[in-house]
Amino acid sequence: MLFIPLMGAFVQGFKNNYSQKESFIVTGAGPFPGVLVGVALVIASAEVESPWMMTLGLLFLLLNIINLLPLDPLDGGQMFKMFLRKQHELFLMIFAFLSSILMIAAGLWLQHGDSYILILFGFLMGFRVRAMQKKYQMHKDLVQEEVNYSTTYKLLSNKDYNKIKAVVLEHTPALRKFIDQVSVDESGPVLASQVNNVLVTPMKLDAGIFFKICLLILWIGSFLSPFLLFYLVDLTWYLPK
């Protein structure tokens, strides 16, 4: 696990199941400390009237509060999805679609030189929504086939593997065409990867009500922190007259 300042955590590896509480902690390990650092810098800079420290503190606040917005794929969006226990695929797909629309709308509304980045990012998220839609449809087909896709690849039976493979090929004509043109040795790893992508790793729902309430308070407090600082800290020396 690697924590990247202002960007959250980068985690590599595979597990047989995930802890909901652990996922919350890992996701929030970037933005929440970033907000606290920003608050500390703003307060400290007000004491010594240091413009560069104030600018740095405000930058920390801005970047991390944006990251906490409940938009996919920001950390705030990831936490929002975890509150839903990652079970409502249709809702999450709509949520991702609305996030992409908001990104595009924000870019068009800003009409700034760099706003095209938001627009581009929104369109890229739209492609992700298409992938989610495809996966959602495959999961619906697997439910009809009475296949449990909430498992890991290692625990997958040969029978379920073959059923999932058939569904994947049905929904991916390009893959089916590719498989017909290559040998079994070449197609095997590709099919295994595609089947694995359809699976949903089980999550241990160990985040209790008290933990979630504390997280929500911290989340809301992060959004309110700039307003509280503006009210409690003397910023007249920094603000333009």
Tab-separated table of N, CA, C and O in Angstrom, residues 51-137:
chain	number	residue	atom	x	y	z
A	51	PRO	N	2.214	34.684	4.001
A	51	PRO	CA	1.392	34.512	2.794
A	51	PRO	C	1.605	33.171	2.103
A	51	PRO	O	0.648	32.537	1.653
A	52	TRP	N	2.876	32.732	1.999
A	52	TRP	CA	3.129	31.479	1.283
A	52	TRP	C	2.532	30.287	2.025
A	52	TRP	O	2.023	29.345	1.409
A	53	MET	N	2.573	30.346	3.356
A	53	MET	CA	1.995	29.255	4.140
A	53	MET	C	0.472	29.249	4.008
A	53	MET	O	-0.154	28.189	3.918
A	54	MET	N	-0.121	30.439	3.981
A	54	MET	CA	-1.568	30.536	3.801
A	54	MET	C	-1.979	29.993	2.431
A	54	MET	O	-2.952	29.233	2.312
A	55	THR	N	-1.231	30.356	1.405
A	55	THR	CA	-1.532	29.869	0.054
A	55	THR	C	-1.431	28.356	-0.013
A	55	THR	O	-2.282	27.685	-0.609
A	56	LEU	N	-0.397	27.814	0.618
A	56	LEU	CA	-0.221	26.364	0.632
A	56	LEU	C	-1.367	25.684	1.379
A	56	LEU	O	-1.893	24.657	0.936
A	57	GLY	N	-1.764	26.265	2.503
A	57	GLY	CA	-2.868	25.693	3.275
A	57	GLY	C	-4.173	25.703	2.503
A	57	GLY	O	-4.923	24.717	2.501
A	58	LEU	N	-4.455	26.819	1.835
A	58	LEU	CA	-5.679	26.904	1.034
A	58	LEU	C	-5.649	25.929	-0.135
A	58	LEU	O	-6.682	25.367	-0.516
A	59	LEU	N	-4.457	25.728	-0.694
A	59	LEU	CA	-4.319	24.767	-1.789
A	59	LEU	C	-4.601	23.345	-1.300
A	59	LEU	O	-5.299	22.569	-1.973
A	60	PHE	N	-4.076	23.021	-0.130
A	60	PHE	CA	-4.355	21.708	0.462
A	60	PHE	C	-5.858	21.524	0.659
A	60	PHE	O	-6.419	20.463	0.341
A	61	LEU	N	-6.504	22.550	1.194
A	61	LEU	CA	-7.944	22.467	1.431
A	61	LEU	C	-8.711	22.291	0.120
A	61	LEU	O	-9.594	21.431	0.015
A	62	LEU	N	-8.369	23.090	-0.865
A	62	LEU	CA	-9.091	23.058	-2.135
A	62	LEU	C	-8.987	21.691	-2.806
A	62	LEU	O	-10.003	21.083	-3.176
A	63	LEU	N	-7.764	21.190	-2.942
A	63	LEU	CA	-7.561	19.929	-3.656
A	63	LEU	C	-8.235	18.758	-2.945
A	63	LEU	O	-8.866	17.904	-3.582
A	64	ASN	N	-8.107	18.727	-1.634
A	64	ASN	CA	-8.649	17.584	-0.900
A	64	ASN	C	-10.160	17.651	-0.740
A	64	ASN	O	-10.829	16.614	-0.721
A	65	ILE	N	-10.709	18.850	-0.639
A	65	ILE	CA	-12.168	18.972	-0.566
A	65	ILE	C	-12.788	18.599	-1.908
A	65	ILE	O	-13.834	17.938	-1.963
A	66	ILE	N	-12.150	18.989	-2.998
A	66	ILE	CA	-12.626	18.562	-4.317
A	66	ILE	C	-12.594	17.039	-4.417
A	66	ILE	O	-13.521	16.404	-4.928
A	67	ASN	N	-11.529	16.448	-3.895
A	67	ASN	CA	-11.389	14.989	-3.935
A	67	ASN	C	-12.459	14.288	-3.103
A	67	ASN	O	-12.765	13.115	-3.339
A	68	LEU	N	-13.035	14.995	-2.134
A	68	LEU	CA	-14.073	14.407	-1.285
A	68	LEU	C	-15.477	14.577	-1.854
A	68	LEU	O	-16.442	14.074	-1.267
A	69	LEU	N	-15.601	15.263	-2.980
A	69	LEU	CA	-16.920	15.388	-3.595
A	69	LEU	C	-17.438	14.003	-3.983
A	69	LEU	O	-16.679	13.165	-4.475
A	70	PRO	N	-18.715	13.747	-3.760
A	70	PRO	CA	-19.264	12.411	-4.067
A	70	PRO	C	-19.469	12.194	-5.559
A	70	PRO	O	-20.591	12.003	-6.037
A	71	LEU	N	-18.372	12.264	-6.294
A	71	LEU	CA	-18.404	12.050	-7.737
A	71	LEU	C	-17.443	10.930	-8.090
A	71	LEU	O	-16.310	10.895	-7.609
A	72	ASP	N	-17.890	10.030	-8.915
A	72	ASP	CA	-17.040	8.947	-9.387
A	72	ASP	C	-16.076	9.507	-10.430
A	72	ASP	O	-16.496	10.252	-11.312
A	73	PRO	N	-14.750	9.238	-10.391
A	73	PRO	CA	-14.052	8.273	-9.538
A	73	PRO	C	-13.254	8.919	-8.405
A	73	PRO	O	-12.245	8.362	-7.983
A	74	LEU	N	-13.646	10.101	-7.948
A	74	LEU	CA	-12.945	10.736	-6.835
A	74	LEU	C	-13.083	9.884	-5.575
A	74	LEU	O	-13.949	9.013	-5.481
A	75	ASP	N	-12.225	10.154	-4.590
A	75	ASP	CA	-12.290	9.380	-3.344
A	75	ASP	C	-13.654	9.518	-2.674
A	75	ASP	O	-14.164	8.568	-2.076
A	76	GLY	N	-14.238	10.710	-2.778
A	76	GLY	CA	-15.579	10.899	-2.225
A	76	GLY	C	-16.601	10.002	-2.906
A	76	GLY	O	-17.504	9.460	-2.262
A	77	GLY	N	-16.454	9.836	-4.211
A	77	GLY	CA	-17.341	8.942	-4.944
A	77	GLY	C	-17.151	7.493	-4.547
A	77	GLY	O	-18.119	6.726	-4.443
A	78	GLN	N	-15.896	7.101	-4.310
A	78	GLN	CA	-15.624	5.728	-3.887
A	78	GLN	C	-16.231	5.452	-2.511
A	78	GLN	O	-16.795	4.381	-2.268
A	79	MET	N	-16.124	6.426	-1.605
A	79	MET	CA	-16.712	6.239	-0.275
A	79	MET	C	-18.234	6.192	-0.353
A	79	MET	O	-18.881	5.420	0.356
A	80	PHE	N	-18.791	7.028	-1.217
A	80	PHE	CA	-20.242	7.026	-1.390
A	80	PHE	C	-20.723	5.656	-1.855
A	80	PHE	O	-21.733	5.134	-1.374
A	81	LYS	N	-19.986	5.056	-2.778
A	81	LYS	CA	-20.361	3.729	-3.273
A	81	LYS	C	-20.215	2.675	-2.180
A	81	LYS	O	-21.003	1.728	-2.117
A	82	MET	N	-19.212	2.840	-1.321
A	82	MET	CA	-19.040	1.866	-0.239
A	82	MET	C	-20.163	1.954	0.783
A	82	MET	O	-20.514	0.969	1.423
A	83	PHE	N	-20.739	3.145	0.938
A	83	PHE	CA	-21.899	3.274	1.817
A	83	PHE	C	-23.069	2.454	1.281
A	83	PHE	O	-23.926	2.003	2.042
A	84	LEU	N	-23.084	2.256	-0.035
A	84	LEU	CA	-24.140	1.452	-0.647
A	84	LEU	C	-23.790	-0.031	-0.659
A	84	LEU	O	-24.530	-0.836	-1.213
A	85	ARG	N	-22.641	-0.368	-0.082
A	85	ARG	CA	-22.176	-1.753	0.018
A	85	ARG	C	-21.875	-2.376	-1.341
A	85	ARG	O	-21.786	-3.587	-1.481
A	86	LYS	N	-21.768	-1.540	-2.369
A	86	LYS	CA	-21.380	-2.000	-3.704
A	86	LYS	C	-22.292	-3.108	-4.236
A	86	LYS	O	-21.876	-3.987	-4.959
A	87	GLN	N	-23.558	-3.075	-3.883
A	87	GLN	CA	-24.468	-4.120	-4.333
A	87	GLN	C	-25.477	-3.600	-5.352
A	87	GLN	O	-26.052	-4.375	-6.092
A	88	HIS	N	-25.708	-2.312	-5.369
A	88	HIS	CA	-26.731	-1.749	-6.238
A	88	HIS	C	-26.083	-1.304	-7.553
A	88	HIS	O	-25.794	-0.124	-7.755
A	89	GLU	N	-25.873	-2.254	-8.428
A	89	GLU	CA	-25.121	-1.971	-9.656
A	89	GLU	C	-25.814	-0.946	-10.539
A	89	GLU	O	-25.163	-0.074	-11.114
A	90	LEU	N	-27.122	-1.049	-10.667
A	90	LEU	CA	-27.850	-0.123	-11.525
A	90	LEU	C	-27.719	1.304	-11.003
A	90	LEU	O	-27.465	2.239	-11.772
A	91	PHE	N	-27.872	1.467	-9.692
A	91	PHE	CA	-27.744	2.801	-9.102
A	91	PHE	C	-26.331	3.341	-9.288
A	91	PHE	O	-26.139	4.520	-9.601
A	92	LEU	N	-25.331	2.484	-9.095
A	92	LEU	CA	-23.941	2.921	-9.244
A	92	LEU	C	-23.639	3.312	-10.685
A	92	LEU	O	-22.865	4.238	-10.940
A	93	MET	N	-24.261	2.614	-11.625
A	93	MET	CA	-24.071	2.950	-13.032
A	93	MET	C	-24.677	4.323	-13.332
A	93	MET	O	-24.067	5.152	-14.020
A	94	ILE	N	-25.860	4.576	-12.796
A	94	ILE	CA	-26.494	5.887	-12.969
A	94	ILE	C	-25.663	6.968	-12.282
A	94	ILE	O	-25.485	8.074	-12.809
A	95	PHE	N	-25.138	6.633	-11.111
A	95	PHE	CA	-24.294	7.564	-10.364
A	95	PHE	C	-23.051	7.945	-11.168
A	95	PHE	O	-22.678	9.123	-11.252
A	96	ALA	N	-22.414	6.959	-11.788
A	96	ALA	CA	-21.229	7.224	-12.609
A	96	ALA	C	-21.597	8.058	-13.832
A	96	ALA	O	-20.849	8.958	-14.239
A	97	PHE	N	-22.760	7.778	-14.422
A	97	PHE	CA	-23.213	8.539	-15.593
A	97	PHE	C	-23.453	10.006	-15.229
A	97	PHE	O	-23.018	10.920	-15.941
A	98	LEU	N	-24.131	10.232	-14.095
A	98	LEU	CA	-24.387	11.601	-13.660
A	98	LEU	C	-23.088	12.326	-13.322
A	98	LEU	O	-22.952	13.531	-13.579
A	99	SER	N	-22.126	11.595	-12.767
A	99	SER	CA	-20.826	12.196	-12.463
A	99	SER	C	-20.143	12.670	-13.738
A	99	SER	O	-19.560	13.759	-13.779
A	100	SER	N	-20.219	11.852	-14.784
A	100	SER	CA	-19.597	12.241	-16.052
A	100	SER	C	-20.293	13.462	-16.650
A	100	SER	O	-19.640	14.371	-17.176
A	101	ILE	N	-21.624	13.504	-16.543
A	101	ILE	CA	-22.376	14.653	-17.059
A	101	ILE	C	-22.004	15.922	-16.294
A	101	ILE	O	-21.817	17.003	-16.881
A	102	LEU	N	-21.880	15.803	-14.965
A	102	LEU	CA	-21.518	16.960	-14.148
A	102	LEU	C	-20.119	17.461	-14.488
A	102	LEU	O	-19.871	18.671	-14.504
A	103	MET	N	-19.198	16.535	-14.749
A	103	MET	CA	-17.841	16.928	-15.128
A	103	MET	C	-17.856	17.719	-16.440
A	103	MET	O	-17.210	18.765	-16.567
A	104	ILE	N	-18.593	17.215	-17.417
A	104	ILE	CA	-18.676	17.894	-18.709
A	104	ILE	C	-19.349	19.259	-18.554
A	104	ILE	O	-18.884	20.272	-19.093
A	105	ALA	N	-20.438	19.292	-17.774
A	105	ALA	CA	-21.161	20.552	-17.561
A	105	ALA	C	-20.287	21.572	-16.843
A	105	ALA	O	-20.301	22.768	-17.183
A	106	ALA	N	-19.504	21.112	-15.861
A	106	ALA	CA	-18.619	22.026	-15.133
A	106	ALA	C	-17.563	22.606	-16.064
A	106	ALA	O	-17.248	23.803	-16.000
A	107	GLY	N	-17.026	21.772	-16.949
A	107	GLY	CA	-16.030	22.257	-17.903
A	107	GLY	C	-16.609	23.284	-18.861
A	107	GLY	O	-15.972	24.294	-19.170
A	108	LEU	N	-17.833	23.041	-19.331
A	108	LEU	CA	-18.482	23.983	-20.244
A	108	LEU	C	-18.854	25.283	-19.529
A	108	LEU	O	-18.773	26.370	-20.107
A	109	TRP	N	-19.243	25.166	-18.257
A	109	TRP	CA	-19.657	26.350	-17.502
A	109	TRP	C	-18.466	27.239	-17.158
A	109	TRP	O	-18.559	28.473	-17.220
A	110	LEU	N	-17.336	26.627	-16.820
A	110	LEU	CA	-16.159	27.407	-16.431
A	110	LEU	C	-15.603	28.216	-17.598
A	110	LEU	O	-15.176	29.356	-17.430
A	111	GLN	N	-15.594	27.595	-18.788
A	111	GLN	CA	-15.083	28.263	-19.989
A	111	GLN	C	-13.711	28.884	-19.738
A	111	GLN	O	-13.439	30.031	-20.085
A	112	HIS	N	-12.878	28.103	-19.086
A	112	HIS	CA	-11.513	28.531	-18.778
A	112	HIS	C	-10.553	27.800	-19.702
A	112	HIS	O	-10.907	26.810	-20.334
A	113	GLY	N	-9.333	28.273	-19.768
A	113	GLY	CA	-8.358	27.665	-20.663
A	113	GLY	C	-8.119	26.194	-20.393
A	113	GLY	O	-7.869	25.415	-21.311
A	114	ASP	N	-8.187	25.808	-19.110
A	114	ASP	CA	-7.931	24.416	-18.743
A	114	ASP	C	-9.213	23.616	-18.534
A	114	ASP	O	-9.154	22.461	-18.113
A	115	SER	N	-10.362	24.219	-18.809
A	115	SER	CA	-11.617	23.520	-18.542
A	115	SER	C	-11.827	22.330	-19.473
A	115	SER	O	-12.637	21.452	-19.186
A	116	TYR	N	-11.082	22.313	-20.590
A	116	TYR	CA	-11.213	21.180	-21.510
A	116	TYR	C	-10.801	19.871	-20.837
A	116	TYR	O	-11.248	18.789	-21.243
A	117	ILE	N	-9.955	19.965	-19.800
A	117	ILE	CA	-9.529	18.762	-19.078
A	117	ILE	C	-10.733	18.124	-18.383
A	117	ILE	O	-10.906	16.902	-18.401
A	118	LEU	N	-11.575	18.967	-17.779
A	118	LEU	CA	-12.786	18.454	-17.136
A	118	LEU	C	-13.715	17.812	-18.161
A	118	LEU	O	-14.297	16.754	-17.918
A	119	ILE	N	-13.846	18.459	-19.314
A	119	ILE	CA	-14.719	17.925	-20.361
A	119	ILE	C	-14.194	16.582	-20.855
A	119	ILE	O	-14.952	15.612	-20.999
A	120	LEU	N	-12.891	16.517	-21.098
A	120	LEU	CA	-12.280	15.267	-21.555
A	120	LEU	C	-12.437	14.174	-20.511
A	120	LEU	O	-12.769	13.024	-20.838
A	121	PHE	N	-12.218	14.539	-19.261
A	121	PHE	CA	-12.350	13.574	-18.171
A	121	PHE	C	-13.783	13.055	-18.090
A	121	PHE	O	-14.022	11.866	-17.854
A	122	GLY	N	-14.741	13.947	-18.301
A	122	GLY	CA	-16.144	13.539	-18.276
A	122	GLY	C	-16.471	12.544	-19.376
A	122	GLY	O	-17.184	11.565	-19.153
A	123	PHE	N	-15.928	12.784	-20.579
A	123	PHE	CA	-16.167	11.855	-21.687
A	123	PHE	C	-15.501	10.502	-21.428
A	123	PHE	O	-16.065	9.448	-21.755
A	124	LEU	N	-14.307	10.528	-20.843
A	124	LEU	CA	-13.634	9.269	-20.511
A	124	LEU	C	-14.440	8.479	-19.481
A	124	LEU	O	-14.526	7.247	-19.552
A	125	MET	N	-15.041	9.185	-18.532
A	125	MET	CA	-15.900	8.521	-17.553
A	125	MET	C	-17.128	7.925	-18.233
A	125	MET	O	-17.661	6.900	-17.805
A	126	GLY	N	-17.576	8.580	-19.317
A	126	GLY	CA	-18.708	8.048	-20.068
A	126	GLY	C	-18.402	6.685	-20.662
A	126	GLY	O	-19.257	5.790	-20.676
A	127	PHE	N	-17.173	6.502	-21.150
A	127	PHE	CA	-16.769	5.186	-21.655
A	127	PHE	C	-16.778	4.153	-20.531
A	127	PHE	O	-17.112	2.985	-20.740
A	128	ARG	N	-16.413	4.595	-19.344
A	128	ARG	CA	-16.425	3.691	-18.190
A	128	ARG	C	-17.855	3.263	-17.861
A	128	ARG	O	-18.095	2.123	-17.465
A	129	VAL	N	-18.792	4.189	-18.031
A	129	VAL	CA	-20.198	3.858	-17.793
A	129	VAL	C	-20.653	2.771	-18.763
A	129	VAL	O	-21.393	1.855	-18.391
A	130	ARG	N	-20.181	2.864	-19.999
A	130	ARG	CA	-20.542	1.833	-20.991
A	130	ARG	C	-20.019	0.467	-20.560
A	130	ARG	O	-20.721	-0.548	-20.696
A	131	ALA	N	-18.813	0.432	-20.018
A	131	ALA	CA	-18.253	-0.827	-19.529
A	131	ALA	C	-19.057	-1.348	-18.336
A	131	ALA	O	-19.288	-2.559	-18.205
A	132	MET	N	-19.501	-0.432	-17.469
A	132	MET	CA	-20.321	-0.830	-16.319
A	132	MET	C	-21.660	-1.396	-16.781
A	132	MET	O	-22.172	-2.362	-16.203
A	133	GLN	N	-22.221	-0.793	-17.825
A	133	GLN	CA	-23.499	-1.274	-18.352
A	133	GLN	C	-23.364	-2.696	-18.891
A	133	GLN	O	-24.225	-3.554	-18.665
A	134	LYS	N	-22.273	-2.931	-19.585
A	134	LYS	CA	-22.022	-4.265	-20.136
A	134	LYS	C	-21.865	-5.295	-19.017
A	134	LYS	O	-22.427	-6.394	-19.076
A	135	LYS	N	-21.126	-4.920	-17.987
A	135	LYS	CA	-20.917	-5.823	-16.856
A	135	LYS	C	-22.227	-6.066	-16.112
A	135	LYS	O	-22.513	-7.185	-15.671
A	136	TYR	N	-23.033	-5.028	-15.983
A	136	TYR	CA	-24.334	-5.150	-15.321
A	136	TYR	C	-25.227	-6.137	-16.071
A	136	TYR	O	-25.902	-6.978	-15.461
A	137	GLN	N	-25.219	-6.060	-17.398
A	137	GLN	CA	-26.038	-6.967	-18.199
A	137	GLN	C	-25.541	-8.405	-18.074
A	137	GLN	O	-26.341	-9.350	-17.997
